[in-house]
Amino acid sequence: MSRPATARRAEGFLARNRKSGGQLLRQSLRRRVASLLRALMLFGLCFLILQPILDKISVSFMMEKDLYDTTIIVIPRNLTLENYQLTAQLLNLNTSMRNTALIALVSALLQIIACTLAGYGFARFDFPLKRLWFVCVILVIIIPPQTISSSLYLHFRYFDVLGIFTRLTGGPINLKGSPLPHLALSATAMGLKNGLYIFMIRQYFRSVPQSLEEAAYVDGASTFGTFVKVMLPQAVPILVSCFLFAFVWQWTDVFYTRLFLPTANTMYLSIRLSGLAESLRTYVSTRLGITSPPVGYIMQIISTGVLIVIAPLLAIYLFAQRYFIESISSTGLKD
Amino acid sequence: MSSPRKPGRSMRSRRALSGYLFIAPFLFGFLFFMVRPMAQSVIMSFQNVGLSAQSGVTHTPVGWANYLYAFTVDPEFNQMLVDEVVRMVTHSLATMVLAFMVALLLNQRFRGRGLARAIFFLPVILSSGVLVGIETDNSLIIGMKELITQSSNINISAALLGLLRTSGLGQPALEVVNNLMAAVYDIVMASGIQIVVFLSGLQTIPRSMYEAAEMEGSSPWESFWMVTFPIISPLLIVNMIYTIIDFFMKTDNLIMEKIHEEMFINLKYGYSSALSWIYFLVAILMVGISSLIIRQGVKRYE
């Protein structure tokens, strides 16, 4: 922008300001200050959220001696990838990443199928006791799974259906080490936060105009056919959102993972991560003969571990941010 | 309608049947993996449950003993419960205020708004499961917290602590500042969903309503209370309930940890069931009370 132009504009502004009796200047000043304050506040809060992550990134590339050097802040002097190598080894990265990805993918898929069916059923059909069952969905949302975890655990630990297995094998079978209980829960919409997905999907289906289905019915499509061919394509955004939520939350979940999946050699990222300090200690004491690694070092390895675990999630969030946010904002409103 | 209609079976009952088929997986899961374990855990809370190699699980009925034990003998449970409830009240009030404020800010037009919204929502993805309190949760670390703040530059708040300590402020003031910072952090991390819900509510308010209010001569402050707040207030209930449930379900709260410990380390299945039922009833009570209060408040506005 050329100088005369700005000068002319300033002149114009002053002239208008005189005309309004100082009102204009005051107003624009007030607006400037407000937007400055807003920027400061938002920056502060966003920094608060991001700071732990940034901090972990900086620490994870440092060598251990950098931690104790008070002249080093944020930017490491001795860059190294050793932390990543060691942490990957301690996490058993290849196996646990594969297992976690597999279980998260499969269970998220099963959960979404079950939740979509239920959500559609609640949105579009009238049947006896519908209100009661919907209250049950709400119950599923608000009952912490921890409340029933002990009996659920025992249920699958000594699994038996009507005494059949006791007859066949002479005792109840232990399903604890297998992924079966977990998959059974997922396929019946009883996994992590599944009540919420049912609710969200139902809200979405209710907003789709009924005329679409009626047209399909008139054309002679069956109920299920209409659901698959007409309604599912309509609901792709909400299904993607729910799937992503299910995947992401399953990825970091310790509750169900610890309850059912194999505990002997737990090759899941969440479990490995929560036991990371312990495995670091064993590693250090067997390799180096020191009984306990310094606390700073433990924190450094944990930070690296957290970064490794959240890296895929961050990547997903970066590309699919829209799905996460919009699904929430569209369900909060309608009720 | 591809199949020919059978006599005596109306359209209505066929729709009802299909409805049941659609919710069948959920129903099955609910009855077998929710109602059954729930009933069982109610029964277990009145029993002593033991595990033995030969006979599997043994149940010995003990009446109200587990509940009595929790309230009268257990040295820490009462205190924990009170602490948790107090924390819940302050935490959820603060969350609502903060979420509403941030939503108001994000509802204005400025550059980088999408980015800010994405950052505020980030904790929903990242503070779940193991990632909650991985640093503070660690049994190894817990006794050595002070050492960390002295010996490394891992924590930025540690630097601030040092600054405050040397600046001549007393210990209490220091503690207040530190607690406040930790609390603000916790609240920001827990308010991602609430912010988005409020924001979407704010975006439904047509601009013309504010213009009309301005024409009538109301100040921004007045139009906030007369226009914005009444429209948003139904969302208060949704958000409040969500916040409370979220708070109670977090795995890093003291009682959840205690329940887990009683179950998996002390193997007291009966006692841990009793504890979780007490906890659940308290949670439900809190949800009920707060939604009642808010509903009263909202009614006044309408």
XYZ file of C-alpha atoms in Angstrom:
637
model
C 0.000 0.000 0.000
C 1.408 3.385 -0.962
C 2.045 6.027 1.636
C -0.274 8.755 0.392
C -3.153 6.305 0.452
C -2.697 5.526 4.155
C -2.239 9.177 4.965
C -5.412 10.008 3.121
C -7.260 7.321 4.963
C -6.007 8.567 8.326
C -7.149 12.056 7.410
C -10.539 10.741 6.478
C -10.738 8.868 9.750
C -9.898 11.970 11.761
C -12.437 14.015 9.876
C -15.143 11.471 10.519
C -14.037 11.260 14.127
C -14.466 15.021 14.525
C -17.882 14.787 13.018
C -18.948 12.064 15.468
C -17.604 13.972 18.437
C -14.852 11.479 19.313
C -17.270 8.581 19.259
C -15.530 6.871 16.344
C -12.073 6.943 17.884
C -13.337 5.604 21.167
C -15.235 2.846 19.473
C -12.359 1.690 17.319
C -9.988 1.842 20.276
C -12.346 -0.247 22.310
C -12.534 -2.777 19.503
C -8.745 -2.932 19.209
C -8.286 -3.484 22.954
C -10.984 -6.137 23.018
C -9.415 -8.076 20.182
C -5.986 -7.793 21.789
C -7.335 -9.145 25.076
C -9.103 -11.924 23.223
C -5.936 -12.874 21.395
C -3.965 -12.897 24.642
C -6.485 -15.063 26.437
C -6.879 -17.544 23.631
C -3.144 -17.744 23.171
C -2.646 -18.395 26.860
C -5.245 -21.133 27.035
C -4.063 -22.793 23.825
C -0.511 -22.652 25.093
C -1.650 -24.321 28.296
C -3.035 -27.189 26.247
C -0.100 -27.539 23.900
C 2.690 -26.880 26.367
C 2.927 -30.428 27.769
C 3.192 -31.826 24.253
C 5.806 -29.305 23.152
C 7.664 -29.925 26.359
C 7.692 -33.654 25.746
C 8.932 -33.160 22.205
C 11.817 -31.049 23.407
C 12.741 -33.441 26.197
C 12.507 -36.530 24.039
C 15.329 -35.370 21.775
C 17.673 -34.436 24.617
C 20.475 -36.507 25.970
C 20.143 -37.240 29.641
C 22.865 -34.796 30.678
C 20.938 -31.937 29.044
C 18.230 -32.416 31.655
C 20.515 -31.339 34.467
C 22.066 -28.440 32.605
C 20.254 -25.328 33.754
C 21.488 -23.312 30.777
C 19.426 -25.466 28.440
C 15.811 -24.525 28.095
C 13.572 -26.144 25.498
C 16.160 -26.524 22.730
C 18.384 -29.550 23.290
C 22.132 -29.084 22.913
C 22.952 -32.716 22.299
C 20.379 -33.959 19.851
C 19.824 -37.665 19.994
C 17.416 -40.363 18.887
C 18.535 -42.782 21.578
C 15.457 -42.138 23.689
C 13.245 -43.159 20.817
C 15.224 -46.314 20.162
C 15.165 -47.359 23.797
C 11.514 -46.515 24.280
C 10.522 -48.375 21.135
C 12.381 -51.374 22.439
C 10.795 -51.148 25.884
C 7.322 -50.672 24.434
C 7.927 -53.603 22.141
C 6.758 -51.239 19.510
C 6.250 -53.457 16.469
C 4.163 -56.090 18.182
C 2.224 -53.815 20.454
C 1.486 -51.286 17.738
C 0.163 -54.044 15.492
C -1.951 -55.577 18.264
C -3.335 -52.239 19.344
C -4.158 -51.181 15.821
C -5.861 -54.501 15.145
C -7.962 -54.556 18.285
C -8.873 -50.885 17.977
C -9.878 -51.315 14.339
C -11.910 -54.479 14.834
C -13.659 -53.374 17.987
C -14.399 -49.900 16.632
C -15.915 -51.493 13.532
C -18.075 -53.902 15.542
C -19.145 -51.155 17.914
C -20.187 -48.857 15.116
C -22.171 -51.580 13.359
C -24.068 -52.405 16.539
C -24.569 -48.748 17.437
C -25.770 -47.833 13.954
C -28.347 -50.600 13.971
C -29.577 -49.556 17.394
C -29.518 -45.868 16.546
C -31.559 -46.434 13.393
C -33.996 -48.667 15.250
C -34.593 -45.989 17.854
C -34.849 -43.186 15.326
C -37.285 -44.693 12.858
C -39.384 -47.475 14.326
C -42.213 -47.573 16.779
C -42.290 -50.592 18.977
C -43.590 -51.487 22.388
C -41.369 -50.474 25.323
C -39.321 -48.204 23.087
C -39.128 -45.478 25.711
C -37.957 -47.945 28.323
C -35.185 -49.250 26.108
C -34.098 -45.775 25.245
C -33.832 -44.973 28.931
C -31.560 -48.012 29.043
C -29.326 -46.388 26.416
C -29.074 -43.344 28.656
C -28.290 -45.659 31.560
C -25.475 -47.207 29.571
C -24.060 -43.722 29.088
C -24.141 -42.834 32.757
C -23.238 -46.105 34.448
C -19.486 -46.201 34.835
C -18.246 -49.547 33.500
C -16.188 -49.758 36.670
C -19.375 -50.400 38.621
C -19.885 -53.736 36.961
C -16.274 -54.541 36.223
C -15.800 -57.012 39.039
C -18.775 -59.143 38.134
C -18.066 -58.838 34.428
C -14.556 -60.005 35.105
C -15.720 -63.019 37.074
C -18.380 -63.703 34.463
C -15.811 -64.159 31.732
C -13.176 -65.667 33.992
C -15.540 -68.563 34.745
C -17.519 -68.402 31.553
C -20.432 -70.714 31.105
C -23.731 -70.604 29.292
C -26.484 -72.475 31.147
C -23.988 -75.032 32.391
C -23.192 -76.333 28.905
C -19.450 -75.973 29.198
C -19.357 -77.610 32.602
C -21.019 -80.669 31.074
C -18.677 -80.734 28.096
C -15.298 -79.979 29.590
C -15.815 -80.583 33.265
C -15.618 -76.947 34.296
C -16.253 -73.394 33.219
C -13.786 -72.033 30.686
C -11.474 -69.157 31.299
C -12.007 -66.552 28.604
C -9.813 -64.028 30.297
C -6.762 -64.417 28.121
C -8.610 -64.163 24.811
C -9.961 -61.187 22.949
C -13.374 -62.884 22.713
C -15.057 -61.149 25.681
C -13.918 -57.821 24.398
C -15.233 -58.502 20.904
C -18.505 -59.813 22.315
C -18.953 -56.583 24.245
C -18.135 -54.536 21.157
C -20.505 -56.449 18.895
C -23.353 -55.864 21.322
C -22.747 -52.140 21.734
C -21.450 -52.461 25.280
C -17.928 -51.210 24.651
C -16.325 -47.973 25.703
C -18.815 -45.052 25.515
C -21.114 -46.946 23.161
C -24.247 -45.442 24.661
C -23.000 -42.089 23.478
C -22.566 -43.326 19.901
C -26.067 -44.790 19.832
C -27.393 -41.464 21.015
C -25.427 -39.485 18.439
C -26.374 -41.740 15.544
C -30.028 -41.694 16.549
C -30.022 -37.910 16.620
C -28.533 -37.877 13.161
C -31.027 -40.300 11.640
C -33.871 -38.304 13.103
C -32.729 -35.271 11.174
C -32.851 -37.118 7.812
C -36.170 -36.437 6.053
C -38.557 -39.367 6.163
C -39.585 -38.889 2.521
C -36.359 -40.553 1.383
C -37.318 -43.865 2.918
C -40.918 -43.578 1.826
C -39.775 -43.189 -1.761
C -37.651 -46.321 -1.426
C -40.563 -48.250 0.106
C -42.814 -47.193 -2.740
C -40.197 -48.500 -5.146
C -40.514 -51.838 -3.397
C -37.338 -51.938 -1.316
C -37.318 -53.982 1.864
C -36.791 -52.412 5.293
C -33.238 -53.613 5.611
C -32.488 -52.849 1.960
C -33.687 -49.272 2.455
C -31.527 -48.977 5.531
C -28.406 -50.158 3.715
C -28.925 -48.503 0.348
C -30.693 -45.266 1.220
C -30.040 -44.396 4.841
C -26.445 -45.506 5.379
C -25.043 -43.335 2.572
C -26.849 -40.383 4.160
C -25.198 -41.039 7.497
C -21.602 -41.430 6.358
C -20.288 -38.320 8.170
C -21.678 -39.274 11.577
C -20.580 -42.881 11.135
C -17.057 -41.793 10.284
C -17.023 -39.529 13.343
C -18.218 -42.240 15.678
C -15.786 -44.716 14.200
C -12.911 -42.303 14.721
C -13.931 -41.640 18.308
C -14.224 -45.354 18.981
C -10.853 -46.023 17.395
C -9.061 -43.240 19.214
C -10.534 -44.008 22.615
C -9.879 -47.705 22.213
C -6.275 -46.921 21.290
C -5.546 -45.385 24.669
C -7.982 -47.421 26.734
C -6.565 -49.273 29.709
C -9.784 -50.257 31.419
C -11.142 -52.867 29.001
C -7.694 -53.832 27.835
C -6.570 -54.627 31.349
C -9.809 -56.361 32.219
C -9.990 -58.885 29.435
C -7.087 -58.993 27.070
C -4.100 -61.243 27.771
C -2.178 -60.071 30.801
C 0.753 -62.485 30.751
C 2.614 -60.758 27.948
C 0.627 -57.631 27.413
C 1.542 -56.445 23.986
C -0.773 -53.479 23.848
C 0.477 -49.935 23.654
C -1.650 -48.610 26.498
C -0.566 -51.346 28.893
C 3.068 -51.150 27.860
C 2.979 -47.408 28.339
C 1.485 -47.585 31.812
C 4.174 -50.071 32.783
C 6.959 -48.202 31.047
C 8.715 -46.963 34.179
C 8.762 -50.461 35.561
C 10.248 -51.959 32.401
C 12.830 -49.192 32.254
C 13.889 -50.068 35.770
C 14.288 -53.749 34.942
C 16.169 -52.875 31.797
C 18.564 -50.545 33.574
C 19.182 -52.876 36.477
C 19.942 -55.871 34.265
C 22.050 -53.988 31.738
C 23.904 -51.462 33.801
C 23.666 -52.865 37.302
C 22.099 -49.690 38.709
C 19.123 -50.446 40.916
C 17.029 -47.465 39.929
C 17.391 -44.985 37.085
C 17.325 -41.275 37.925
C 13.847 -39.774 38.072
C 14.583 -37.240 35.367
C 15.529 -40.036 33.030
C 12.344 -41.954 33.792
C 10.324 -38.862 32.980
C 12.242 -38.444 29.764
C 11.513 -42.002 28.647
C 7.850 -41.681 29.645
C 7.572 -38.463 27.652
C 9.023 -40.214 24.642
C 6.628 -43.115 25.146
C 3.633 -40.807 25.324
C 4.736 -39.107 22.114
C 5.075 -42.421 20.308
C 1.627 -43.531 21.466
C -0.132 -40.297 20.529
C 1.648 -39.741 17.208
C -0.869 -41.795 15.171
C -3.757 -40.118 16.989
C -2.386 -36.678 16.230
C -2.045 -37.640 12.579
C -5.665 -38.822 12.484
C -6.830 -35.661 14.226
C -4.911 -33.470 11.822
C -6.695 -34.925 8.819
C -10.101 -35.694 10.269
C -10.530 -32.819 12.709
C -13.734 -31.762 10.979
C -15.419 -35.101 11.679
C -14.562 -35.041 15.361
C -15.816 -31.542 16.015
C -18.843 -31.366 13.756
C -20.429 -34.544 15.042
C -20.369 -33.173 18.572
C -21.674 -29.783 17.586
C -24.563 -31.268 15.630
C -25.761 -33.601 18.397
C -25.534 -31.184 21.288
C -28.316 -29.092 19.847
C -31.162 -31.315 18.901
C -33.102 -33.071 21.528
C -42.795 -54.344 1.075
C -41.299 -56.850 -1.322
C -42.757 -59.819 0.475
C -46.482 -60.327 0.103
C -48.384 -59.168 3.149
C -49.524 -62.019 5.315
C -53.049 -61.888 6.663
C -53.426 -60.799 10.294
C -50.065 -59.093 10.357
C -50.443 -55.412 9.993
C -47.876 -52.944 8.729
C -47.601 -51.599 12.231
C -46.591 -54.832 13.881
C -44.146 -55.576 11.107
C -42.514 -52.222 11.711
C -42.384 -53.027 15.411
C -40.707 -56.335 14.662
C -38.103 -54.707 12.418
C -37.470 -52.137 15.121
C -36.752 -54.901 17.587
C -34.475 -56.611 15.084
C -32.491 -53.417 14.662
C -31.953 -52.911 18.356
C -31.475 -56.644 19.004
C -27.664 -56.533 19.364
C -27.947 -53.690 21.823
C -30.717 -55.430 23.747
C -28.745 -58.632 23.946
C -25.665 -56.819 25.161
C -27.641 -54.759 27.622
C -29.359 -57.751 29.183
C -26.333 -60.033 29.306
C -23.422 -57.690 29.791
C -25.098 -54.909 31.736
C -28.200 -56.012 33.634
C -26.824 -59.392 34.583
C -23.469 -58.176 35.882
C -25.244 -55.304 37.595
C -27.589 -57.618 39.428
C -24.659 -59.848 40.215
C -22.592 -57.016 41.545
C -25.459 -55.852 43.748
C -25.618 -59.363 45.164
C -21.850 -59.530 45.456
C -21.779 -56.331 47.424
C -23.669 -58.183 50.152
C -21.261 -61.081 50.061
C -17.706 -62.068 50.692
C -16.407 -63.432 47.429
C -13.444 -65.735 47.475
C -11.552 -67.472 44.721
C -10.324 -70.996 45.182
C -8.685 -73.414 42.832
C -11.118 -76.313 43.255
C -14.539 -74.775 43.322
C -14.005 -71.565 41.390
C -15.865 -68.752 43.099
C -17.260 -69.013 46.597
C -19.909 -66.647 47.888
C -20.600 -66.094 51.571
C -23.480 -63.762 52.368
C -22.517 -61.130 54.906
C -25.437 -58.705 54.827
C -24.591 -55.021 55.034
C -21.107 -55.711 56.364
C -19.304 -54.423 53.271
C -21.207 -51.150 53.321
C -20.733 -50.730 57.055
C -17.058 -51.469 56.642
C -16.752 -48.779 53.975
C -18.333 -46.097 56.118
C -17.176 -47.013 59.602
C -13.963 -49.027 59.439
C -12.154 -48.122 56.233
C -9.859 -45.255 57.243
C -9.805 -43.433 53.920
C -13.071 -44.008 52.110
C -15.269 -41.383 53.825
C -12.677 -38.704 53.396
C -12.153 -39.670 49.743
C -15.841 -39.546 48.998
C -16.279 -36.113 50.542
C -13.184 -34.813 48.770
C -14.359 -36.188 45.440
C -17.811 -34.626 45.765
C -16.413 -31.239 46.743
C -13.951 -31.399 43.864
C -16.752 -32.425 41.536
C -18.861 -29.395 42.468
C -16.081 -26.836 42.095
C -14.668 -28.509 39.033
C -17.913 -28.700 37.114
C -18.945 -25.150 37.956
C -15.564 -23.880 36.819
C -15.765 -25.998 33.679
C -19.121 -24.542 32.748
C -17.928 -20.973 33.233
C -14.712 -21.511 31.324
C -16.355 -23.442 28.495
C -18.984 -20.768 28.097
C -16.417 -18.007 28.091
C -14.231 -19.718 25.521
C -17.264 -20.448 23.368
C -18.195 -16.746 23.466
C -14.669 -15.837 22.402
C -14.618 -18.396 19.617
C -17.982 -17.215 18.365
C -16.485 -13.900 17.303
C -14.939 -13.434 13.913
C -11.154 -13.371 13.784
C -8.274 -15.025 12.022
C -7.107 -18.394 13.357
C -10.489 -19.194 14.810
C -10.602 -22.692 13.330
C -7.155 -23.418 14.663
C -8.091 -22.263 18.162
C -11.213 -24.416 18.084
C -9.163 -27.414 16.996
C -6.688 -26.887 19.815
C -9.425 -26.611 22.424
C -10.899 -29.866 21.209
C -7.542 -31.651 21.185
C -7.718 -32.801 24.834
C -10.850 -34.811 24.020
C -8.643 -36.989 21.865
C -5.516 -36.888 23.933
C -6.602 -36.993 27.552
C -8.169 -40.399 27.640
C -7.169 -43.809 28.867
C -3.524 -44.206 29.810
C -2.649 -40.675 28.902
C -4.605 -39.344 31.874
C -2.093 -38.678 34.582
C 0.600 -40.935 33.195
C 3.206 -38.688 34.726
C 1.634 -38.241 38.125
C 0.138 -41.692 38.335
C 3.388 -43.494 38.340
C 4.115 -45.248 41.603
C 7.826 -44.753 41.098
C 7.490 -41.062 40.588
C 4.997 -40.288 43.269
C 7.430 -40.087 46.161
C 10.026 -38.246 44.183
C 8.049 -35.292 42.895
C 10.158 -32.810 44.795
C 13.316 -34.283 43.400
C 12.033 -33.730 39.893
C 11.265 -30.095 40.442
C 14.759 -29.581 41.794
C 16.837 -31.642 39.467
C 15.513 -31.124 35.981
C 14.027 -28.583 33.676
C 11.297 -30.896 32.525
C 8.582 -28.832 34.071
C 8.010 -25.220 33.169
C 5.838 -24.711 36.233
C 8.863 -25.757 38.271
C 10.707 -22.715 37.010
C 7.769 -20.561 37.971
C 7.719 -22.158 41.401
C 11.344 -21.282 41.886
C 10.662 -17.749 40.804
C 7.818 -17.415 43.265
C 9.795 -18.956 46.057
C 12.602 -16.467 45.659
C 10.332 -13.502 45.106
C 9.496 -13.265 48.788
C 5.912 -14.428 48.619
C 4.936 -16.635 51.498
C 4.487 -20.347 51.211
C 0.645 -20.207 51.318
C 0.471 -17.694 48.483
C 2.792 -19.882 46.496
C 0.672 -22.907 47.117
C -2.484 -21.083 46.121
C -0.945 -19.988 42.827
C 0.354 -23.447 42.125
C -2.947 -25.155 42.914
C -4.794 -22.627 40.841
C -2.570 -23.282 37.851
C -2.985 -27.017 38.172
C -6.747 -26.562 38.497
C -6.979 -24.320 35.435
C -5.030 -26.883 33.470
C -7.336 -29.698 34.578
C -10.394 -27.670 33.692
C -9.155 -26.652 30.263
C -8.293 -30.261 29.527
C -11.782 -31.386 30.514
C -13.848 -28.833 28.636
C -13.312 -29.618 24.945
C -16.729 -31.126 24.307
C -18.575 -28.513 26.351
C -16.962 -25.693 24.403
C -18.034 -27.168 21.091
C -21.588 -27.741 22.323
C -21.909 -24.148 23.579
C -20.323 -22.835 20.419
C -22.747 -24.640 18.182
C -25.581 -23.248 20.290
C -24.248 -19.726 19.950
C -24.003 -20.082 16.215
C -27.721 -20.761 15.907
C -28.585 -17.331 17.307
C -29.393 -15.119 14.334
C -27.531 -11.810 14.112
C -30.805 -10.021 13.616
C -31.765 -10.706 17.225
C -28.755 -8.770 18.482
C -29.457 -5.987 16.014
C -33.020 -5.792 17.230
C -31.814 -5.655 20.827
C -29.407 -2.863 19.926
C -32.178 -0.914 18.243
C -34.185 -1.214 21.423
C -31.259 0.427 23.179
C -29.790 -2.470 25.135
C -26.077 -2.525 25.913
C -23.968 -5.557 24.945
C -24.076 -6.644 28.591
C -27.869 -6.498 28.620
C -28.253 -8.263 25.326
C -25.999 -11.011 26.633
C -28.369 -11.661 29.529
C -31.552 -11.054 27.525
C -30.689 -12.753 24.228
C -27.676 -15.039 24.477
C -28.192 -16.579 27.863
C -31.852 -17.637 27.541
C -31.182 -19.299 24.196
C -28.144 -21.138 25.481
C -29.584 -22.149 28.841
C -31.039 -25.517 27.729
C -27.509 -26.497 26.757
C -26.432 -25.829 30.324
C -28.195 -28.977 31.453
C -26.696 -31.107 28.702
C -23.235 -29.829 29.462
C -23.576 -30.031 33.221
C -24.677 -33.643 33.087
C -21.900 -34.473 30.684
C -19.325 -32.751 32.874
C -20.408 -34.526 36.032
C -20.475 -37.942 34.403
C -17.141 -37.325 32.765
C -15.688 -36.312 36.096
C -17.001 -39.362 37.886
C -15.835 -41.757 35.203
C -12.284 -40.515 34.977
C -9.881 -43.264 35.834
C -7.505 -40.969 37.643
C -9.861 -40.035 40.421
C -9.100 -41.389 43.852
C -12.132 -43.597 44.308
C -11.794 -45.284 40.947
C -8.233 -46.111 41.845
C -9.291 -47.452 45.203
C -11.973 -49.653 43.653
C -9.483 -50.985 41.164
C -6.949 -51.644 43.890
C -9.431 -53.466 46.137
C -10.420 -55.662 43.218
C -7.187 -56.556 41.520
C -4.622 -56.239 44.262
C -6.524 -57.102 47.440
C -8.918 -59.397 45.531
C -11.868 -58.242 47.638
C -14.522 -58.556 44.955
C -17.447 -58.124 47.319
C -16.048 -55.051 48.986
C -15.077 -53.387 45.722
C -18.601 -53.978 44.381
C -20.039 -52.306 47.452
C -17.696 -49.364 46.991
C -18.627 -48.941 43.353
C -22.334 -49.004 44.166
C -21.944 -46.341 46.817
C -19.974 -44.297 44.343
C -22.488 -44.762 41.550
C -25.416 -43.775 43.763
C -23.597 -40.641 44.833
C -22.915 -39.810 41.177
C -26.555 -40.276 40.198
C -27.626 -38.155 43.139
C -25.297 -35.387 42.039
C -26.567 -35.488 38.453
C -30.141 -35.366 39.732
C -29.578 -32.480 42.117
C -27.648 -30.339 39.679
C -30.040 -30.840 36.786
C -32.914 -29.951 39.126
C -31.190 -26.754 40.197
C -30.353 -25.744 36.638
C -33.861 -26.533 35.450
C -35.260 -24.221 38.119
C -32.839 -21.519 37.041
C -33.685 -21.977 33.380
C -37.397 -21.778 34.096
C -36.931 -18.428 35.716
C -35.469 -17.132 32.500
C -38.236 -18.358 30.271
